[in-house]
Short mmCIF file of C-alpha atoms in Angstrom, two decimals:
data_model
loop_
_atom_site.label_atom_id
_atom_site.label_comp_id
_atom_site.label_asym_id
_atom_site.label_seq_id
_atom_site.Cartn_x
_atom_site.Cartn_y
_atom_site.Cartn_z
CA UNK A 305 46.30 -18.97 26.96
CA UNK A 306 43.98 -16.05 26.50
CA UNK A 307 43.22 -13.53 29.17
CA UNK A 308 39.70 -13.73 30.51
CA UNK A 309 37.75 -10.50 30.24
CA UNK A 310 35.37 -10.05 33.16
CA UNK A 311 33.64 -7.16 31.41
CA UNK A 312 32.32 -9.59 28.81
CA UNK A 313 30.61 -11.55 31.58
CA UNK A 314 28.52 -8.54 32.46
CA UNK A 315 27.17 -8.44 28.93
CA UNK A 316 25.86 -12.04 29.04
CA UNK A 317 22.10 -12.01 29.64
CA UNK A 318 20.88 -13.83 32.77
CA UNK A 319 17.88 -16.11 32.19
CA UNK A 320 14.66 -15.00 33.81
CA UNK A 321 13.94 -16.65 37.21
CA UNK A 322 17.45 -18.10 37.53
CA UNK A 323 18.09 -16.53 40.91
CA UNK A 324 14.83 -17.90 42.35
CA UNK A 325 15.51 -21.39 40.99
CA UNK A 326 19.04 -21.40 42.39
CA UNK A 327 17.80 -20.16 45.76
CA UNK A 328 15.11 -22.83 45.84
CA UNK A 329 17.60 -25.58 44.94
CA UNK A 330 20.05 -24.42 47.62
CA UNK A 331 17.23 -24.52 50.19
CA UNK A 332 16.39 -28.08 49.07
CA UNK A 333 20.02 -29.12 49.53
CA UNK A 334 20.05 -27.66 53.02
CA UNK A 335 16.85 -29.57 53.91
CA UNK A 336 18.36 -32.79 52.57
CA UNK A 337 21.46 -32.21 54.69
CA UNK A 338 19.33 -31.60 57.80
CA UNK A 339 17.26 -34.73 57.13
CA UNK A 340 20.36 -36.84 56.67
CA UNK A 341 21.71 -35.53 59.99
CA UNK A 342 18.44 -36.42 61.73
CA UNK A 343 18.48 -39.91 60.20
CA UNK A 344 22.09 -40.41 61.26
CA UNK A 345 21.23 -39.28 64.79
CA UNK A 346 18.28 -41.72 64.91
CA UNK A 347 20.59 -44.51 63.81
CA UNK A 348 22.98 -43.74 66.66
CA UNK A 349 20.11 -43.63 69.15
CA UNK A 350 18.81 -46.98 67.92
CA UNK A 351 22.28 -48.53 68.20
CA UNK A 352 22.66 -47.18 71.72
CA UNK A 353 19.15 -48.37 72.65
CA UNK A 354 19.99 -51.87 71.45
CA UNK A 355 23.17 -51.86 73.53
CA UNK A 356 21.39 -50.56 76.62
CA UNK A 357 18.58 -53.11 76.37
CA UNK A 358 21.09 -55.89 75.83
CA UNK A 359 23.04 -54.87 78.91
CA UNK A 360 19.82 -54.53 80.96
CA UNK A 361 18.68 -57.99 79.85
CA UNK A 362 22.05 -59.48 80.82
CA UNK A 363 21.91 -57.84 84.23
CA UNK A 364 18.34 -59.08 84.76
CA UNK A 365 19.35 -62.64 83.85
CA UNK A 366 22.32 -62.51 86.21
CA UNK A 367 20.17 -61.18 89.07
CA UNK A 368 17.51 -63.84 88.42
CA UNK A 369 20.13 -66.57 88.34
CA UNK A 370 21.65 -65.29 91.57
CA UNK A 371 18.28 -65.17 93.34
CA UNK A 372 17.45 -68.66 92.10
CA UNK A 373 20.75 -70.11 93.28
CA UNK A 374 20.52 -68.31 96.62
CA UNK A 375 16.98 -69.58 97.28
CA UNK A 376 17.92 -73.08 96.18
CA UNK A 377 20.60 -73.29 98.84
CA UNK A 378 18.45 -71.91 101.68
CA UNK A 379 15.69 -74.57 101.69
CA UNK A 380 16.55 -78.18 102.53
CA UNK A 381 15.64 -80.61 99.72
CA UNK A 382 14.05 -77.68 97.87
CA UNK A 383 10.58 -78.44 99.36
CA UNK A 384 8.88 -77.63 102.60
CA UNK A 385 5.54 -79.04 103.71
CA UNK A 386 2.86 -76.58 104.76
CA UNK A 387 0.52 -79.20 106.26
CA UNK A 388 1.59 -82.04 108.51
CA UNK A 389 -1.67 -83.93 107.95
CA UNK A 390 -2.07 -85.20 104.33
CA UNK A 391 -5.89 -85.24 104.58
CA UNK A 392 -6.00 -81.52 105.40
CA UNK A 393 -3.55 -80.82 102.57
CA UNK A 394 -5.74 -82.82 100.16
CA UNK A 395 -8.87 -80.92 101.24
CA UNK A 396 -7.16 -77.55 100.80
CA UNK A 397 -5.83 -78.55 97.37
CA UNK A 398 -9.32 -79.70 96.35
CA UNK A 399 -10.83 -76.39 97.51
CA UNK A 400 -8.22 -74.44 95.56
CA UNK A 401 -8.85 -76.48 92.40
CA UNK A 402 -12.62 -76.05 92.75
CA UNK A 403 -12.17 -72.30 93.09
CA UNK A 404 -9.93 -72.28 90.01
CA UNK A 405 -12.48 -74.33 88.03
CA UNK A 406 -15.35 -72.01 89.03
CA UNK A 407 -13.41 -68.91 87.95
CA UNK A 408 -12.31 -70.58 84.74
CA UNK A 409 -15.92 -71.50 83.92
CA UNK A 410 -16.98 -67.89 84.51
CA UNK A 411 -14.28 -66.70 82.11
CA UNK A 412 -15.26 -69.24 79.46
CA UNK A 413 -18.91 -68.20 79.78
CA UNK A 414 -17.96 -64.55 79.24
CA UNK A 415 -15.89 -65.46 76.20
CA UNK A 416 -18.86 -67.38 74.78
CA UNK A 417 -21.06 -64.31 75.27
CA UNK A 418 -18.57 -62.11 73.51
CA UNK A 419 -18.17 -64.53 70.62
CA UNK A 420 -21.97 -64.69 70.11
#
């Protein structure tokens, strides 16, 4: 195998602008590396966010189920009457439904105005 002469390398002409092109390409590689790190970090954050929201949803369901079961056991038969006289209860229910109907009609009228 022949010996390599480093002095001959110094005699080889370097193309014009090579250093700038190499520097630019190295900078591009560094930017690509930084972008890939940012994307990887976002992926980890999204995975963690999915886990956290899943755990929070499970806890919320368990708390809701516990509250429901606790309240179900505290009231006898699950229902309590607020009025002892059925005629008064009927009148109050009718008043509440009339109020609901009046407000609903107002809302429908406003929607009609907007649609025109």
